Amino acid sequence: IYERLGVWRPKAAGGAGVISEDEWTRQVHPQPQQPADLALALDINPARTHAAIVAVGPNPSGEGVFGFVVDYRAGTDWVPGRLAELRDKWKPVAIGLDAKGPAGSLLHDLAQRGITVPDDPDKPERGDLAIPTAADVAAAYGLFVDCVRQRQFWHGDEPVLNIALAGADTRSLVGGSAWARKGRTDISPLVGMTLGNWALVTRAALVDQQPPVGGRHHREPVPDPALPRAVRDRQLPDRPLMALRDPNPLLATETIT
């Protein structure tokens, strides 16, 4: 569609330079499929003009994980309802949210829909919030960069994510680094993806010792949280991810139902 319209498909290049264009491009999944189990995450840009909900789960066709943008729209009022819908439908291992970032303003509305932090931090349930500390945010950034460089993170070549990475800068944080939200580019899809990857790795083993919300089945614990296993008795339908229909990715909405 981009070629027919005479619009070049946006690619990730430049930015902070921590992930090169070659490193990012080689991680485009040739046949992206929705993971059977996943973590969700959300982020809002500082101007609050757009918000993103993303998902990260074990790569259905190989090693590592696969991340994709579930929803990216203007405004923020749509986020709590959409997130509650996805929570009920997919029963994610966690929902990543940086409470000290712009998305922290949604905590009250999310709580009204039953999306809160775990009652017991050592025994989180599916669909609970995973809220990082400042040290966790820095660790999440490092984990994401390492996963891409070590070919453990795959993506679907989505323009909104490519543009976010191309325009992203970094900031110092508690002895490490993190993505810098303030800039001319909306990097909420990238920040969300980084949080989602962290939430999956840190929560998968913990929640997999618990039955999913609703108690439909029980899984054996995953021994290595860095290599979460797909839930095989709760498969979601395998299907290609939906392509963006709007040639301007910053105005487009990608919705996976």
Tab-separated table of C-alpha atoms in Angstrom:
chain	number	residue	atom	x	y	z
A	1	ILE	CA	0.000	0.000	0.000
A	2	TYR	CA	2.882	2.390	0.731
A	3	GLU	CA	4.451	1.830	-2.662
A	4	ARG	CA	1.110	2.266	-4.477
A	5	LEU	CA	0.561	5.573	-2.704
A	6	GLY	CA	4.079	6.741	-3.420
A	7	VAL	CA	4.909	6.872	0.297
A	8	TRP	CA	8.081	5.257	1.566
A	9	ARG	CA	7.542	2.928	4.483
A	10	PRO	CA	9.191	4.494	7.565
A	11	LYS	CA	12.329	2.739	8.753
A	12	ALA	CA	14.215	2.982	12.024
A	13	ALA	CA	17.431	4.913	11.607
A	14	GLY	CA	19.336	7.503	13.582
A	15	GLY	CA	17.760	8.264	16.933
A	16	ALA	CA	19.960	7.701	19.956
A	17	GLY	CA	22.049	5.227	17.995
A	18	VAL	CA	21.869	2.533	20.658
A	19	ILE	CA	20.075	0.222	18.224
A	20	SER	CA	21.316	0.503	14.658
A	21	GLU	CA	19.090	0.285	11.603
A	22	ASP	CA	20.711	-3.017	10.659
A	23	GLU	CA	20.127	-4.473	14.114
A	24	TRP	CA	16.479	-3.423	14.083
A	25	THR	CA	15.761	-4.471	10.510
A	26	ARG	CA	17.169	-7.968	10.936
A	27	GLN	CA	14.672	-8.504	13.774
A	28	VAL	CA	11.620	-8.056	11.545
A	29	HIS	CA	9.674	-11.277	11.864
A	30	PRO	CA	9.063	-12.831	8.417
A	31	GLN	CA	5.658	-14.255	9.404
A	32	PRO	CA	4.438	-12.431	12.519
A	33	GLN	CA	1.839	-14.260	14.550
A	34	GLN	CA	0.182	-13.275	17.798
A	35	PRO	CA	1.812	-15.052	20.773
A	36	ALA	CA	-0.326	-17.501	22.717
A	37	ASP	CA	0.551	-15.824	26.014
A	38	LEU	CA	1.658	-12.254	26.539
A	39	ALA	CA	2.155	-9.188	28.698
A	40	LEU	CA	0.534	-5.855	27.929
A	41	ALA	CA	1.929	-2.378	28.539
A	42	LEU	CA	0.834	1.174	27.904
A	43	ASP	CA	2.395	4.581	27.610
A	44	ILE	CA	1.299	8.146	26.859
A	45	ASN	CA	3.408	10.877	25.315
A	46	PRO	CA	4.162	13.955	27.470
A	47	ALA	CA	1.821	16.175	25.444
A	48	ARG	CA	-0.950	13.610	26.003
A	49	THR	CA	-1.898	13.724	22.330
A	50	HIS	CA	-1.469	9.989	21.764
A	51	ALA	CA	-1.332	6.761	23.735
A	52	ALA	CA	-0.152	3.273	22.884
A	53	ILE	CA	-1.016	-0.197	24.131
A	54	VAL	CA	1.456	-2.887	23.167
A	55	ALA	CA	1.877	-6.618	23.725
A	56	VAL	CA	4.965	-8.810	24.107
A	57	GLY	CA	4.958	-12.593	24.266
A	58	PRO	CA	7.071	-15.663	23.512
A	59	ASN	CA	7.858	-15.908	19.811
A	60	PRO	CA	5.417	-18.563	18.484
A	61	SER	CA	7.825	-19.708	15.780
A	62	GLY	CA	11.223	-19.654	17.426
A	63	GLU	CA	13.461	-18.220	20.107
A	64	GLY	CA	13.001	-14.995	22.003
A	65	VAL	CA	9.907	-12.818	22.167
A	66	PHE	CA	7.684	-11.018	19.697
A	67	GLY	CA	6.255	-7.538	20.344
A	68	PHE	CA	3.526	-5.669	18.517
A	69	VAL	CA	1.409	-2.536	18.845
A	70	VAL	CA	-2.131	-3.483	19.800
A	71	ASP	CA	-3.657	-0.017	19.725
A	72	TYR	CA	-2.342	3.491	19.047
A	73	ARG	CA	-4.762	6.409	19.020
A	74	ALA	CA	-5.139	10.101	19.672
A	75	GLY	CA	-6.086	11.151	23.191
A	76	THR	CA	-6.092	9.157	26.417
A	77	ASP	CA	-9.750	8.710	27.360
A	78	TRP	CA	-10.043	5.473	25.381
A	79	VAL	CA	-7.195	3.696	27.200
A	80	PRO	CA	-8.849	2.420	30.446
A	81	GLY	CA	-11.804	0.839	28.664
A	82	ARG	CA	-9.694	-0.718	25.934
A	83	LEU	CA	-7.167	-2.047	28.428
A	84	ALA	CA	-9.917	-3.620	30.536
A	85	GLU	CA	-11.310	-5.263	27.409
A	86	LEU	CA	-7.915	-6.724	26.511
A	87	ARG	CA	-7.288	-7.798	30.097
A	88	ASP	CA	-10.525	-9.770	30.185
A	89	LYS	CA	-9.969	-11.301	26.752
A	90	TRP	CA	-6.270	-12.195	26.846
A	91	LYS	CA	-5.568	-12.544	30.594
A	92	PRO	CA	-2.030	-11.130	30.273
A	93	VAL	CA	0.707	-12.145	32.666
A	94	ALA	CA	1.016	-8.464	33.598
A	95	ILE	CA	0.221	-4.931	32.462
A	96	GLY	CA	3.267	-2.684	32.497
A	97	LEU	CA	2.777	0.979	33.398
A	98	ASP	CA	5.302	3.597	34.507
A	99	ALA	CA	3.403	5.353	37.302
A	100	LYS	CA	5.918	8.222	37.347
A	101	GLY	CA	5.359	8.883	33.664
A	102	PRO	CA	2.348	10.424	31.880
A	103	ALA	CA	0.342	7.185	32.154
A	104	GLY	CA	0.361	7.460	35.954
A	105	SER	CA	-2.656	9.744	35.711
A	106	LEU	CA	-4.749	6.750	34.617
A	107	LEU	CA	-4.229	4.740	37.801
A	108	HIS	CA	-7.544	5.848	39.325
A	109	ASP	CA	-9.560	5.088	36.179
A	110	LEU	CA	-7.853	1.718	35.821
A	111	ALA	CA	-8.588	0.873	39.456
A	112	GLN	CA	-12.258	1.608	38.782
A	113	ARG	CA	-12.073	-1.208	36.214
A	114	GLY	CA	-10.304	-3.599	38.537
A	115	ILE	CA	-6.815	-3.085	37.122
A	116	THR	CA	-4.537	-2.566	40.133
A	117	VAL	CA	-1.203	-3.612	41.590
A	118	PRO	CA	-1.095	-7.097	43.174
A	119	ASP	CA	-2.449	-7.493	46.701
A	120	ASP	CA	0.617	-9.615	47.384
A	121	PRO	CA	3.707	-8.571	45.352
A	122	ASP	CA	5.062	-12.116	45.635
A	123	LYS	CA	1.866	-13.636	44.246
A	124	PRO	CA	0.637	-11.439	41.393
A	125	GLU	CA	-2.329	-12.543	39.326
A	126	ARG	CA	-2.863	-12.266	35.609
A	127	GLY	CA	-3.981	-8.790	34.633
A	128	ASP	CA	-2.345	-7.061	37.610
A	129	LEU	CA	-0.286	-3.951	37.031
A	130	ALA	CA	3.503	-4.196	36.940
A	131	ILE	CA	4.777	-0.785	38.033
A	132	PRO	CA	8.542	-0.317	37.739
A	133	THR	CA	10.774	1.621	40.082
A	134	ALA	CA	13.294	4.051	38.605
A	135	ALA	CA	15.894	1.281	38.773
A	136	ASP	CA	13.468	-1.057	36.998
A	137	VAL	CA	12.934	1.502	34.218
A	138	ALA	CA	16.692	1.634	33.649
A	139	ALA	CA	16.884	-2.161	33.774
A	140	ALA	CA	13.984	-2.452	31.313
A	141	TYR	CA	15.803	-0.196	28.862
A	142	GLY	CA	18.978	-2.261	29.111
A	143	LEU	CA	17.027	-5.504	28.774
A	144	PHE	CA	15.252	-4.277	25.629
A	145	VAL	CA	18.448	-3.086	23.947
A	146	ASP	CA	20.223	-6.335	24.820
A	147	CYS	CA	17.324	-8.438	23.527
A	148	VAL	CA	17.377	-6.655	20.161
A	149	ARG	CA	21.150	-6.848	19.808
A	150	GLN	CA	21.218	-10.507	20.839
A	151	ARG	CA	18.398	-11.347	18.408
A	152	GLN	CA	15.928	-12.242	21.149
A	153	PHE	CA	13.317	-9.555	20.357
A	154	TRP	CA	11.277	-9.690	17.140
A	155	HIS	CA	8.811	-7.173	15.728
A	156	GLY	CA	6.445	-6.725	12.810
A	157	ASP	CA	8.055	-3.719	11.074
A	158	GLU	CA	5.257	-1.436	12.250
A	159	PRO	CA	5.688	2.209	11.171
A	160	VAL	CA	4.661	3.704	14.525
A	161	LEU	CA	7.331	1.646	16.285
A	162	ASN	CA	9.953	2.293	13.609
A	163	ILE	CA	9.377	6.047	13.823
A	164	ALA	CA	9.523	5.973	17.610
A	165	LEU	CA	12.896	4.219	17.591
A	166	ALA	CA	14.270	6.466	14.856
A	167	GLY	CA	13.401	9.588	16.851
A	168	ALA	CA	14.181	8.306	20.332
A	169	ASP	CA	16.823	9.785	22.579
A	170	THR	CA	18.067	8.547	25.932
A	171	ARG	CA	18.527	10.012	29.406
A	172	SER	CA	20.577	9.047	32.425
A	173	LEU	CA	18.682	7.285	35.201
A	174	VAL	CA	20.014	5.856	38.482
A	175	GLY	CA	23.363	4.892	37.049
A	176	GLY	CA	21.881	3.570	33.832
A	177	SER	CA	19.850	4.877	30.912
A	178	ALA	CA	16.227	5.115	29.823
A	179	TRP	CA	14.275	6.433	26.860
A	180	ALA	CA	13.758	10.212	26.964
A	181	ARG	CA	10.101	10.947	26.280
A	182	LYS	CA	10.575	14.679	25.738
A	183	GLY	CA	11.306	15.351	22.101
A	184	ARG	CA	9.681	16.001	18.752
A	185	THR	CA	8.854	12.328	18.170
A	186	ASP	CA	6.131	10.411	19.967
A	187	ILE	CA	7.970	7.404	21.394
A	188	SER	CA	5.082	6.015	23.456
A	189	PRO	CA	4.997	2.788	21.364
A	190	LEU	CA	8.710	2.248	22.055
A	191	VAL	CA	8.453	3.028	25.776
A	192	GLY	CA	5.451	0.724	26.006
A	193	MET	CA	7.306	-2.058	24.205
A	194	THR	CA	10.252	-1.709	26.567
A	195	LEU	CA	7.919	-1.920	29.581
A	196	GLY	CA	6.052	-4.864	28.088
A	197	ASN	CA	9.259	-6.807	27.545
A	198	TRP	CA	10.294	-6.132	31.164
A	199	ALA	CA	6.863	-7.081	32.509
A	200	LEU	CA	6.905	-10.392	30.633
A	201	VAL	CA	10.356	-11.374	31.851
A	202	THR	CA	9.828	-10.363	35.483
A	203	ARG	CA	6.273	-11.642	35.947
A	204	ALA	CA	5.872	-14.733	33.749
A	205	ALA	CA	7.243	-17.254	36.228
A	206	LEU	CA	5.373	-15.715	39.158
A	207	VAL	CA	1.900	-15.682	37.629
A	208	ASP	CA	2.342	-19.029	35.912
A	209	GLN	CA	2.414	-20.588	39.352
A	210	GLN	CA	-1.104	-19.254	39.811
A	211	PRO	CA	-4.233	-20.210	37.823
A	212	PRO	CA	-5.356	-17.557	35.310
A	213	VAL	CA	-8.027	-15.110	36.355
A	214	GLY	CA	-11.228	-17.162	36.419
A	215	GLY	CA	-9.350	-20.346	37.367
A	216	ARG	CA	-9.727	-22.065	33.997
A	217	HIS	CA	-6.530	-24.070	34.188
A	218	HIS	CA	-3.340	-24.585	36.132
A	219	ARG	CA	0.166	-24.455	34.707
A	220	GLU	CA	3.411	-25.801	36.023
A	221	PRO	CA	5.892	-23.088	37.061
A	222	VAL	CA	8.295	-21.818	34.407
A	223	PRO	CA	11.789	-22.424	35.778
A	224	ASP	CA	13.539	-19.587	33.918
A	225	PRO	CA	11.686	-16.236	33.873
A	226	ALA	CA	13.964	-14.984	31.108
A	227	LEU	CA	12.618	-17.675	28.790
A	228	PRO	CA	8.846	-17.772	29.394
A	229	ARG	CA	6.994	-20.675	27.769
A	230	ALA	CA	3.853	-20.217	25.685
A	231	VAL	CA	0.633	-21.445	27.233
A	232	ARG	CA	-0.248	-24.422	25.042
A	233	ASP	CA	-3.687	-25.242	26.417
A	234	ARG	CA	-4.988	-21.689	25.964
A	235	GLN	CA	-4.040	-20.942	22.390
A	236	LEU	CA	-5.279	-17.760	20.818
A	237	PRO	CA	-6.093	-18.017	17.108
A	238	ASP	CA	-2.987	-17.816	14.924
A	239	ARG	CA	-3.339	-15.066	12.374
A	240	PRO	CA	-1.177	-12.408	10.752
A	241	LEU	CA	-1.100	-9.052	12.469
A	242	MET	CA	-3.253	-6.372	10.892
A	243	ALA	CA	-1.451	-3.884	8.689
A	244	LEU	CA	-1.829	-0.148	9.087
A	245	ARG	CA	-4.317	1.235	6.613
A	246	ASP	CA	-3.426	4.908	6.938
A	247	PRO	CA	-0.306	6.006	5.001
A	248	ASN	CA	0.487	8.461	7.812
A	249	PRO	CA	1.427	6.243	10.767
A	250	LEU	CA	1.234	9.102	13.265
A	251	LEU	CA	-2.462	9.523	12.455
A	252	ALA	CA	-3.223	5.836	12.094
A	253	THR	CA	-4.853	3.524	14.581
A	254	GLU	CA	-3.771	-0.085	14.630
A	255	THR	CA	-6.256	-2.209	16.478
A	256	ILE	CA	-6.018	-5.933	17.063
A	257	THR	CA	-9.146	-7.528	18.419
